[in-house]
PDB file of C-alpha atoms in Angstrom:
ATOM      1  CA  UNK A   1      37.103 -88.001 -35.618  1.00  0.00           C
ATOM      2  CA  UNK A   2      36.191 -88.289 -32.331  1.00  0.00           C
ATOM      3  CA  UNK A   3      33.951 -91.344 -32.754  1.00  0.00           C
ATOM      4  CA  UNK A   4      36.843 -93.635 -33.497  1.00  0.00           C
ATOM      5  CA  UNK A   5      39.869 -91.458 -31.592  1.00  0.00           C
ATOM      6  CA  UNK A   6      39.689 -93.874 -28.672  1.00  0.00           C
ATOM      7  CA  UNK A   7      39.141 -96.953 -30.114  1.00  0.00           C
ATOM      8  CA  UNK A   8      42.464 -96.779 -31.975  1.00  0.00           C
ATOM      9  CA  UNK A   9      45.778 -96.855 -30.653  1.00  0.00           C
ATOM     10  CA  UNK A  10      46.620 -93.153 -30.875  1.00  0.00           C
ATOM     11  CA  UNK A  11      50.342 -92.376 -29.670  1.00  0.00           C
ATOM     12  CA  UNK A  12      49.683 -89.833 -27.038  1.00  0.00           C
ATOM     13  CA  UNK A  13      52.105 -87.552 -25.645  1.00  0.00           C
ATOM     14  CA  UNK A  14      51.871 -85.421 -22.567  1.00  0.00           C
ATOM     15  CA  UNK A  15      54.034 -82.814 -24.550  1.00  0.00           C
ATOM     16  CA  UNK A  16      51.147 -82.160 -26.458  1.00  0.00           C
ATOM     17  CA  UNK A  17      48.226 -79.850 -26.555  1.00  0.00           C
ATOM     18  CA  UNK A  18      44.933 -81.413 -27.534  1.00  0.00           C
ATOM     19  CA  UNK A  19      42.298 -79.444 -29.022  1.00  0.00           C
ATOM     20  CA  UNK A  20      38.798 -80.824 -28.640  1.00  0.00           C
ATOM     21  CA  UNK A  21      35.776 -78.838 -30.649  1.00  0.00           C
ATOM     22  CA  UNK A  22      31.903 -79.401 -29.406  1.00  0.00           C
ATOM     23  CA  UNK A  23      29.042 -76.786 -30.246  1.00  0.00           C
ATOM     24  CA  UNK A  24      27.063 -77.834 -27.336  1.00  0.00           C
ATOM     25  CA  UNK A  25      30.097 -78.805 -24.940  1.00  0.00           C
ATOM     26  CA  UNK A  26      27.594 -82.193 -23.954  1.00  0.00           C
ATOM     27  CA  UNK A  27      28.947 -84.405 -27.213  1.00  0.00           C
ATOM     28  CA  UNK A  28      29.375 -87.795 -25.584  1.00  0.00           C
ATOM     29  CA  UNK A  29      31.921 -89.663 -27.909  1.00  0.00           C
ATOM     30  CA  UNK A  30      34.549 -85.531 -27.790  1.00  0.00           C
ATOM     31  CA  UNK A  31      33.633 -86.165 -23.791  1.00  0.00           C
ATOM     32  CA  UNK A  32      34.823 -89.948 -23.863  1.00  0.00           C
ATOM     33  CA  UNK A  33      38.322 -88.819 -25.450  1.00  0.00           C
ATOM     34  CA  UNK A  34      38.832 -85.759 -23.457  1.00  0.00           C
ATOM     35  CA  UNK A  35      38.630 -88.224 -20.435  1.00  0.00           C
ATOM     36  CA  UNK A  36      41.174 -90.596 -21.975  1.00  0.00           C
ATOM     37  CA  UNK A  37      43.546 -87.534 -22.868  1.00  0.00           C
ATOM     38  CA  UNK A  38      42.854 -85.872 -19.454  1.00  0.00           C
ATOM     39  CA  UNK A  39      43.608 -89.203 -17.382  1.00  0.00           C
ATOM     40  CA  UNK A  40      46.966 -89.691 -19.776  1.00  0.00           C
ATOM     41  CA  UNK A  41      48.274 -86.479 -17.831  1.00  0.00           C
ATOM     42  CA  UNK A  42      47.908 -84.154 -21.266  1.00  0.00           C
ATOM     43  CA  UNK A  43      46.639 -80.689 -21.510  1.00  0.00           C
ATOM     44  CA  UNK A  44      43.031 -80.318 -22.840  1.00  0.00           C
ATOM     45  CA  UNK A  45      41.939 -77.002 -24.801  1.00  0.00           C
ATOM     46  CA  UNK A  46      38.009 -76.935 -25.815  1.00  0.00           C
ATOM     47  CA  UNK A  47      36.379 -74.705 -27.920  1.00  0.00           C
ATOM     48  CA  UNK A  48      32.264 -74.795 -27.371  1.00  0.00           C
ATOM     49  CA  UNK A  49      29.584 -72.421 -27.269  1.00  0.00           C
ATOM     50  CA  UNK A  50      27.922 -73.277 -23.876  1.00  0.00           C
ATOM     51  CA  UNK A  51      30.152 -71.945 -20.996  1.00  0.00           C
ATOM     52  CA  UNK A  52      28.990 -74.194 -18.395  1.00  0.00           C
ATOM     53  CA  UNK A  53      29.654 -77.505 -20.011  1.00  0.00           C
ATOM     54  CA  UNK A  54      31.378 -81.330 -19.682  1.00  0.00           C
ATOM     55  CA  UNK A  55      33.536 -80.657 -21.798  1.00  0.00           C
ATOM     56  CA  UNK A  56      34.646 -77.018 -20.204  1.00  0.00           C
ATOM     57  CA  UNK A  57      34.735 -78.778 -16.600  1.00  0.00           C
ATOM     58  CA  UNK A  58      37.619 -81.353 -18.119  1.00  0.00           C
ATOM     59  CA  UNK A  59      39.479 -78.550 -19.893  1.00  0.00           C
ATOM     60  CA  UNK A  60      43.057 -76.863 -18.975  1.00  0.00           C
ATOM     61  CA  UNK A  61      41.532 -74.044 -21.186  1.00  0.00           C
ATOM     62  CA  UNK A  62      38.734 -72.822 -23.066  1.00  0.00           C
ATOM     63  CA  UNK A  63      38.117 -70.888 -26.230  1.00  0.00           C
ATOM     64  CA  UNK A  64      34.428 -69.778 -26.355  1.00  0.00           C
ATOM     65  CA  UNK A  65      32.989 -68.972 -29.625  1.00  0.00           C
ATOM     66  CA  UNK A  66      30.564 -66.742 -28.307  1.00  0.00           C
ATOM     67  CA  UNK A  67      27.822 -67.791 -31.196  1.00  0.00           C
ATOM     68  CA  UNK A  68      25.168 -66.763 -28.912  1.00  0.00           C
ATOM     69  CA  UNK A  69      22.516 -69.345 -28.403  1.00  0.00           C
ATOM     70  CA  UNK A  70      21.363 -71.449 -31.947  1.00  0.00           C
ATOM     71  CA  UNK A  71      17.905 -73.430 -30.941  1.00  0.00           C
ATOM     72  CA  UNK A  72      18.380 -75.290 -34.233  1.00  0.00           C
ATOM     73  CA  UNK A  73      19.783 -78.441 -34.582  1.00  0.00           C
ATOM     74  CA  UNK A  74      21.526 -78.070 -37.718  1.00  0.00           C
ATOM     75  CA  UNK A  75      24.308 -75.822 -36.578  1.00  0.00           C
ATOM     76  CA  UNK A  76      25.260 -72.744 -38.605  1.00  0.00           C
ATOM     77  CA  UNK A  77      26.551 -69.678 -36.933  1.00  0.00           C
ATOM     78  CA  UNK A  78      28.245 -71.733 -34.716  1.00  0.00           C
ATOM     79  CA  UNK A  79      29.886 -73.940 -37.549  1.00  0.00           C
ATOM     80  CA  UNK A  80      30.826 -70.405 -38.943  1.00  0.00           C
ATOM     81  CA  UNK A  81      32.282 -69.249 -35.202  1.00  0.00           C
ATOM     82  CA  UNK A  82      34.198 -72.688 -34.469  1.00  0.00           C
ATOM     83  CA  UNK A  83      36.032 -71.986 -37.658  1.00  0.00           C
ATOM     84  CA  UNK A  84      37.318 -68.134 -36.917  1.00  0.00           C
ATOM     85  CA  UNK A  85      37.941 -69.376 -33.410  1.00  0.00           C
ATOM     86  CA  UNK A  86      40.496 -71.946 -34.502  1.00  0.00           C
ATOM     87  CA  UNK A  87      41.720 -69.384 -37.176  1.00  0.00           C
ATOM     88  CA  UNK A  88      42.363 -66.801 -34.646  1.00  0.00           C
ATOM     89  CA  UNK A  89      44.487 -69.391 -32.306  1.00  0.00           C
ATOM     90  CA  UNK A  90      46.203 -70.055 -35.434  1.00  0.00           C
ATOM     91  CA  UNK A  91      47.263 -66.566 -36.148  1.00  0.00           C
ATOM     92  CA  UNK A  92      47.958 -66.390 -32.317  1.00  0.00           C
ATOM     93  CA  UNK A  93      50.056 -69.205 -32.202  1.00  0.00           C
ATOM     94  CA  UNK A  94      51.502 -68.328 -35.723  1.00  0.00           C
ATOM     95  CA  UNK A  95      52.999 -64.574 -34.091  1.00  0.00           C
ATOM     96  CA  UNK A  96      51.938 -63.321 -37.235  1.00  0.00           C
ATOM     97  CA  UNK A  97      50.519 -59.403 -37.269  1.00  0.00           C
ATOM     98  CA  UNK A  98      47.257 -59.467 -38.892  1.00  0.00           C
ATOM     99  CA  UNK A  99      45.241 -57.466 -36.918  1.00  0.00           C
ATOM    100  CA  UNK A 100      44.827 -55.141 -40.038  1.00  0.00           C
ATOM    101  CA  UNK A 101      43.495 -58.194 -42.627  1.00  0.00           C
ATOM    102  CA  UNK A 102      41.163 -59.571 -39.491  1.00  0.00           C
ATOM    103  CA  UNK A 103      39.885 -56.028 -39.241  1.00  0.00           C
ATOM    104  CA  UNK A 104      39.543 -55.380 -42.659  1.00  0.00           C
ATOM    105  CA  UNK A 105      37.995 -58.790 -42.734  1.00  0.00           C
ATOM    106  CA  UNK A 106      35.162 -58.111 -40.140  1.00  0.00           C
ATOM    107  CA  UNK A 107      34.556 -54.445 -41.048  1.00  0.00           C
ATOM    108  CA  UNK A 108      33.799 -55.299 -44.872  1.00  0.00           C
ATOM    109  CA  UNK A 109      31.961 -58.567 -44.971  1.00  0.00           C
ATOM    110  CA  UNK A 110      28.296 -58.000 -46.562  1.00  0.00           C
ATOM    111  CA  UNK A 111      26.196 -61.156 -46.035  1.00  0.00           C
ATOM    112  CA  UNK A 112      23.293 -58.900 -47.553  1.00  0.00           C
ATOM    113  CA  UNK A 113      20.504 -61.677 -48.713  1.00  0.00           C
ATOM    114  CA  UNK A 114      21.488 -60.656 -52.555  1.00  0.00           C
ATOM    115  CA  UNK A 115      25.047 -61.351 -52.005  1.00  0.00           C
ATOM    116  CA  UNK A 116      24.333 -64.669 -50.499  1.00  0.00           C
ATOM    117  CA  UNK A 117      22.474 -66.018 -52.768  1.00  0.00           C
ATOM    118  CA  UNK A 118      23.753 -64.611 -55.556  1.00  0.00           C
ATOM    119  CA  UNK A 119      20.332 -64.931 -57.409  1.00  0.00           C
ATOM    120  CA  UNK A 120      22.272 -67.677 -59.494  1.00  0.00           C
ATOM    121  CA  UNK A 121      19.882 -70.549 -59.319  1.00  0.00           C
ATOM    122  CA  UNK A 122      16.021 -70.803 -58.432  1.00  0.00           C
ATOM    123  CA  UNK A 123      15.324 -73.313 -55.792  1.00  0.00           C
ATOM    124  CA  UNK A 124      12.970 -74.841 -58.390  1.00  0.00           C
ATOM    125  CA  UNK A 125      15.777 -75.980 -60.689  1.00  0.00           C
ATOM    126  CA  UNK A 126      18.190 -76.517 -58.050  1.00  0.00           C
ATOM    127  CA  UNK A 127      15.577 -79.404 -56.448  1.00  0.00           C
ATOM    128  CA  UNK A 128      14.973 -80.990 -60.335  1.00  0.00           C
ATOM    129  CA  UNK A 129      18.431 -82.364 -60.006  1.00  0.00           C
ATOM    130  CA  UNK A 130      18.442 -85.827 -58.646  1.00  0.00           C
ATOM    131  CA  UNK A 131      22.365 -86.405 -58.054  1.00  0.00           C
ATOM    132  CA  UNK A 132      24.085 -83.243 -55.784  1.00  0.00           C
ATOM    133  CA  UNK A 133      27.886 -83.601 -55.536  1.00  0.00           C
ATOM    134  CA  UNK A 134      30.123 -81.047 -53.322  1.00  0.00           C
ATOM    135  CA  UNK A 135      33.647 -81.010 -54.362  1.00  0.00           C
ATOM    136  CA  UNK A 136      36.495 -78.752 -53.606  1.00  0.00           C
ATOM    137  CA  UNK A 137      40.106 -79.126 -52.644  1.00  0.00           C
ATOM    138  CA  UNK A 138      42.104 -78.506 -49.554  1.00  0.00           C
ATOM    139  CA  UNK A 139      40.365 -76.207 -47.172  1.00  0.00           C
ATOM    140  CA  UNK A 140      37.656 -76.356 -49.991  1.00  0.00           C
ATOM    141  CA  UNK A 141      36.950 -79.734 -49.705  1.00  0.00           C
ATOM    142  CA  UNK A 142      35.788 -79.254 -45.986  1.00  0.00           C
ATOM    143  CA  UNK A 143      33.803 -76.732 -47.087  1.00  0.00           C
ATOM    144  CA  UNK A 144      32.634 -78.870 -49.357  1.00  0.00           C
ATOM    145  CA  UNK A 145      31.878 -81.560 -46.488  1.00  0.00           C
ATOM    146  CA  UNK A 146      30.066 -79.006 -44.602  1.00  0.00           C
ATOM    147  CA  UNK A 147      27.846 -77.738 -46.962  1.00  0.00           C
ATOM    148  CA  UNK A 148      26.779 -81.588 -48.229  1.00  0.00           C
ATOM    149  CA  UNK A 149      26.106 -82.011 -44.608  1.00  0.00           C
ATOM    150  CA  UNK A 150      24.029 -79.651 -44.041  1.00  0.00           C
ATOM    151  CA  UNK A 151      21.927 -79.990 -46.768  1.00  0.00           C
ATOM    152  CA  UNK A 152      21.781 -83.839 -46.090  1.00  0.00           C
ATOM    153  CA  UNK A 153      20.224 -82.754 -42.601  1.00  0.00           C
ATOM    154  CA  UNK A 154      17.682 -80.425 -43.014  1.00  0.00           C
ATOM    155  CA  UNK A 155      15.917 -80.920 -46.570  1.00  0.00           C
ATOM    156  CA  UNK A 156      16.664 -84.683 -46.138  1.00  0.00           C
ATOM    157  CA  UNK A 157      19.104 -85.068 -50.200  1.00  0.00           C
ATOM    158  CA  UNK A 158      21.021 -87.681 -50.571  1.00  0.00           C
ATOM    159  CA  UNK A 159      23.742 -85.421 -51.183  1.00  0.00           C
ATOM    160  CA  UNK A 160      27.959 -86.277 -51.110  1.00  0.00           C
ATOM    161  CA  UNK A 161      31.000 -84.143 -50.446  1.00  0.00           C
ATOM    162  CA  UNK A 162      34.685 -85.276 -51.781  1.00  0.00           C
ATOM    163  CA  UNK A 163      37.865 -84.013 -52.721  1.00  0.00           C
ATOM    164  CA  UNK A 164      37.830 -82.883 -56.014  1.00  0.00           C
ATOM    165  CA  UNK A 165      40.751 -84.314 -57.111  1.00  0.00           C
ATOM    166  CA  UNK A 166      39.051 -87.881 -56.624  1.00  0.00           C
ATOM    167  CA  UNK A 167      36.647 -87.190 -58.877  1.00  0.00           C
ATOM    168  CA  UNK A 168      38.024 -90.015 -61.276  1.00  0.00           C
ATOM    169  CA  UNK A 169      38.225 -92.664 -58.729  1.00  0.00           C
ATOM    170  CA  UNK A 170      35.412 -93.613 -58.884  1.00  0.00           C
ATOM    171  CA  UNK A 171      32.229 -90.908 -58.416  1.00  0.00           C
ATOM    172  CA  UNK A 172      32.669 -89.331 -61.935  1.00  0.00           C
ATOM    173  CA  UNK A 173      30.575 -92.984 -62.922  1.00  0.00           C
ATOM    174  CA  UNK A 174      27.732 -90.966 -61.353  1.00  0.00           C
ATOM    175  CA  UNK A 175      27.575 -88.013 -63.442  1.00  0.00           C
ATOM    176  CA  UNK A 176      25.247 -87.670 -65.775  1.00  0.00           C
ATOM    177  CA  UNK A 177      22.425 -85.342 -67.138  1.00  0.00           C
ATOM    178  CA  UNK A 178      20.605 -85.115 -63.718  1.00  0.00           C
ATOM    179  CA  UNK A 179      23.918 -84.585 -61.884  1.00  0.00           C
ATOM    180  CA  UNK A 180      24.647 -81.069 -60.138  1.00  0.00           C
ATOM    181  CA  UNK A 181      28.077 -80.649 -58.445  1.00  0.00           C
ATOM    182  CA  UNK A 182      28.817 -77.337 -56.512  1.00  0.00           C
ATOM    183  CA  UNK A 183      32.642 -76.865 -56.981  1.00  0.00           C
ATOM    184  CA  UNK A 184      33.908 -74.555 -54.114  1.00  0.00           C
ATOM    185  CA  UNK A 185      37.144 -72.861 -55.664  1.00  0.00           C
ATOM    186  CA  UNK A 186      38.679 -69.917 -53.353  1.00  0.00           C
ATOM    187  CA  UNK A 187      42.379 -71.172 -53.326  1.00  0.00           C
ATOM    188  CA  UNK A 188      44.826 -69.855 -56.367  1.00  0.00           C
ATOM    189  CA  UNK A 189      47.270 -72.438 -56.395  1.00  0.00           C
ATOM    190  CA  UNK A 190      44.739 -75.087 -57.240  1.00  0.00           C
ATOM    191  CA  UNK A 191      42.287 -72.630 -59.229  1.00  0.00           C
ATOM    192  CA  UNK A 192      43.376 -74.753 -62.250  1.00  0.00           C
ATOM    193  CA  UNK A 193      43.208 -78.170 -61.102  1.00  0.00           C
ATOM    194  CA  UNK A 194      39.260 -77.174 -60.136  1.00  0.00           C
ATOM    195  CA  UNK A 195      38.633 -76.310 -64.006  1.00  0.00           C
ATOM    196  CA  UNK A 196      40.249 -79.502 -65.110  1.00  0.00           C
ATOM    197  CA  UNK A 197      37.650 -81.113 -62.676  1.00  0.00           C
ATOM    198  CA  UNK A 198      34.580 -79.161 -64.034  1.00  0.00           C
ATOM    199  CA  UNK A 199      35.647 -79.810 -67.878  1.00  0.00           C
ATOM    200  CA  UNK A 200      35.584 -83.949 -67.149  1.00  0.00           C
ATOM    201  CA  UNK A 201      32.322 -83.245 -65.361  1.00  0.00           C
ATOM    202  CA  UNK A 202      30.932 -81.120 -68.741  1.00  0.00           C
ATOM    203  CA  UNK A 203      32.231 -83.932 -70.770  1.00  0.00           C
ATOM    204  CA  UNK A 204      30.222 -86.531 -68.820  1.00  0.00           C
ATOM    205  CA  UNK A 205      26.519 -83.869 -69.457  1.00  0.00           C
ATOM    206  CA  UNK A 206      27.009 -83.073 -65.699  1.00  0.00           C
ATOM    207  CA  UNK A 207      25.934 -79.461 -64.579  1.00  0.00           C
ATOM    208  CA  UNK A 208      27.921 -76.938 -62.396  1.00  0.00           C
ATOM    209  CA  UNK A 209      27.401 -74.501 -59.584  1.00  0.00           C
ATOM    210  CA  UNK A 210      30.552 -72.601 -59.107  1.00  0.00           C
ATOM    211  CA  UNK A 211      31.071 -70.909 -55.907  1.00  0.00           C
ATOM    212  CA  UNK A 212      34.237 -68.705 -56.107  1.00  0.00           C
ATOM    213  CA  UNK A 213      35.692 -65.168 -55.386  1.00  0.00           C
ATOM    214  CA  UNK A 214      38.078 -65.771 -59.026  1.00  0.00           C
ATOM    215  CA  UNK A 215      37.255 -65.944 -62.689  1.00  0.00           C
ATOM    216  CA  UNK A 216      37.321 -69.344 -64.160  1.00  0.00           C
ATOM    217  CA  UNK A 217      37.696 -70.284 -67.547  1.00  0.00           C
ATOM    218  CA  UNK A 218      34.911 -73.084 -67.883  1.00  0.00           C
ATOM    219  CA  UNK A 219      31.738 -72.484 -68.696  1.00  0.00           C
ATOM    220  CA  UNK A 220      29.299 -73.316 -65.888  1.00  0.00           C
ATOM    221  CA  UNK A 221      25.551 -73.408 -65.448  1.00  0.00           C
ATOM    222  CA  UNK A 222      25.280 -71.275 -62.555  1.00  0.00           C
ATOM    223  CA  UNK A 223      28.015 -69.410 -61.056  1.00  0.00           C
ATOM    224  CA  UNK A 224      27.548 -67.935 -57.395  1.00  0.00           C
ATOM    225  CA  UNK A 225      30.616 -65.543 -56.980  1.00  0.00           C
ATOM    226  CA  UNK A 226      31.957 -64.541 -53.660  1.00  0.00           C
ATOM    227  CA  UNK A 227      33.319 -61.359 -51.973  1.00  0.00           C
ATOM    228  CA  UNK A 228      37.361 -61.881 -51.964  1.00  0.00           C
ATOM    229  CA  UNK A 229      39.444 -61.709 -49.282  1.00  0.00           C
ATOM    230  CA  UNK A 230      42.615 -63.130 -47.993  1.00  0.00           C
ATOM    231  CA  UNK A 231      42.673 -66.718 -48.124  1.00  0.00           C
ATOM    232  CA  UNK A 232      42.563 -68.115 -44.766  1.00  0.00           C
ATOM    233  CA  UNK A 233      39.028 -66.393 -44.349  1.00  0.00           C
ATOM    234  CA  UNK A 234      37.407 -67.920 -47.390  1.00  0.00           C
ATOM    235  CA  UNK A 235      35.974 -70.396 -45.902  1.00  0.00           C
ATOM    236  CA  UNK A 236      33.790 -68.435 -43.371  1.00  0.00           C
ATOM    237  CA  UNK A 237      32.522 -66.683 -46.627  1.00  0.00           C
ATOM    238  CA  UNK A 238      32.200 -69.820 -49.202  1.00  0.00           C
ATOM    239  CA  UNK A 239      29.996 -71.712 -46.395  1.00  0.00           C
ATOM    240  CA  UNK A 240      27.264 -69.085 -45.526  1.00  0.00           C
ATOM    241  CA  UNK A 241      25.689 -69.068 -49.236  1.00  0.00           C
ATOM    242  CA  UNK A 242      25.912 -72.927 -48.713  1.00  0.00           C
ATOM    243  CA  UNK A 243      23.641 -72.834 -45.981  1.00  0.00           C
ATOM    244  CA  UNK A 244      21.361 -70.591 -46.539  1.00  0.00           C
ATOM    245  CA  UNK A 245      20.768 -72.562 -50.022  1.00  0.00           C
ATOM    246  CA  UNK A 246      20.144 -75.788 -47.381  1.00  0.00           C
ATOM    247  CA  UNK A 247      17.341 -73.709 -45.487  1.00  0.00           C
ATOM    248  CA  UNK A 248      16.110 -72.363 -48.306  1.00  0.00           C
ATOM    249  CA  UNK A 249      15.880 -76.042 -49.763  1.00  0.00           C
ATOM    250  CA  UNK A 250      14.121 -77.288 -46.948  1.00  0.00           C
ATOM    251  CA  UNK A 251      11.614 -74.756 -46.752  1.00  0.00           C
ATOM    252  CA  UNK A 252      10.489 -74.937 -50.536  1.00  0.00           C
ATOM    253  CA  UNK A 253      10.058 -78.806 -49.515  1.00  0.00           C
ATOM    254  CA  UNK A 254       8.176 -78.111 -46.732  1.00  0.00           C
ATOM    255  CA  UNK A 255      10.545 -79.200 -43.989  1.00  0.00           C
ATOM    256  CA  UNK A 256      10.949 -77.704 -40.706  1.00  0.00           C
ATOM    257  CA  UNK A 257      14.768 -76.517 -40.501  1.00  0.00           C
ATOM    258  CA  UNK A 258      15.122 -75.873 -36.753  1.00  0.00           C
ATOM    259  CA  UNK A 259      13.898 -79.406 -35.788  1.00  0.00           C
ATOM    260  CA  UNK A 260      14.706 -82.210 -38.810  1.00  0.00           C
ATOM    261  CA  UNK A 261      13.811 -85.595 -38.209  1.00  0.00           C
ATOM    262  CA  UNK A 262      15.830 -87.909 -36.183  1.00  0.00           C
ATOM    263  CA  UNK A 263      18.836 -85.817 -34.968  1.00  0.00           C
ATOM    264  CA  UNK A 264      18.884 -84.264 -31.880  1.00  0.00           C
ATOM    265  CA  UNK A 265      20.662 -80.784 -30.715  1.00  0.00           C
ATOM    266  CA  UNK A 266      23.267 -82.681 -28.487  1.00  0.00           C
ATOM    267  CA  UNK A 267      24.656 -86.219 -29.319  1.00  0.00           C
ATOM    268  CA  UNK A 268      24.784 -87.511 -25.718  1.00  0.00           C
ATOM    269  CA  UNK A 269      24.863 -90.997 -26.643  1.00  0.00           C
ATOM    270  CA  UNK A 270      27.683 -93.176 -28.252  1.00  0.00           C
TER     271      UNK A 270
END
């Protein structure tokens, strides 16, 4: 996190790369640790969305995500772009062929307004809960984190994203009849581990929004079911539906989602 990078007694090495992320390129506290890294003698990649930027200036080299501009503060399409970005240096750096899956990928993705939604719960019911919980594990779990934030941010729910497997330490003492978790299950090897997770919450009267490209066998109140694709891309497709349920949140409320209160576009302060 860069908040706290600085402050702690990192063990930097000018044999590595460091990889600094910022949609607006202007984020003070990703500026602040750039500087430290850059005065260190280390290399300095950035991946932003503005081209003429801090953060670009102080960079060996830049990724752009090429999100085209996004007015609102809550960011979405350039969440969604800072993730294949760092996917696709990851292949890169990987030497792995998969021009054919990314290809395949991009050519037969249908965000359709039906498919996102899913038409698996009203906004009506889905604002009667009072608890919201987003759990998921691995690269689920920051799914999970992203969609909790943006929820939090533009409809204003006290909403909470954590690993599913911690579940029991603690949180499951919050589930209860008005409870709604949205489990975010798109990886195979812990496809079972997620249903263990969803029976405890059914035990406890807890209800369930599953968002997943498999068939699970627990019985769940709503079930939003994805488009399926090779692993590493699920979560550019398990997010969208997440965030379009935040809008649509915040506009049955009566919020404005381009401009929520107290945030700004660019964090320029510490």
């Amino acid at each position: 996190v860069a908040s706290e990078f600085r402050y702690e007694k990192q063990p930097l090495s000018k044999n590595c790369l460091y990889v600094f992320v910022s949609q607006s390129g202007e984020t003070a506290d990703t500026i602040a640790c750039a500087k430290m890294v850059k005065n260190f003698g280390a290399k300095i990649l950035c991946i932003t969305n503005v081209e003429y930027s801090t953060l670009n200036t102080l960079a060996n080299y830049v990724l752009p995500t090429y999100a085209g501009p996004e007015f609102a503060v809550a960011s979405t399409k350039a969440y969604t772009a800072q993730v294949f970005t760092l996917l696709s240096l990851a292949i890169k750096l990987s030497s792995k062929d998969m021009s054919d899956k990314i290809k395949s990928f991009v050519l037969n993705l249908d965000f359709t307004m039906k498919s996102l939604t899913g038409e698996c719960i009203k906004i009506k019911d889905f604002l009667k809960y009072k608890k919201i919980f987003f759990v998921g594990r691995q690269q689920d779990y920051i799914t999970a984190l992203e969609g909790s934030l943006k929820l939090k941010e533009i409809s204003y729910i006290n909403c909470i994203g954590i690993p599913a497997g911690e579940l029991k330490h603690g949180t499951l003492a919050l589930i209860d009849k008005d409870s709604l978790v949205i489990a975010i299950s798109t990886r195979k090897e812990t496809k079972d581990k997620i249903e263990s997770n969803l029976q405890e919450i059914k035990a406890r009267g807890g209800h369930i929004l599953l968002v997943s490209n498999m068939e699970h066998d627990v019985e769940v109140d709503y079930n939003l079911k994805l488009q399926s694709f090779d692993e590493i891309f699920m979560p550019i497709v398990s997010i969208i539906p997440l965030q379009l349920l935040a809008f649509r949140s915040c506009i049955a409320l009566g919020h404005n989602p381009d401009k929520p209160r107290n945030l700004a576009k660019s964090v320029t302060v510490e």
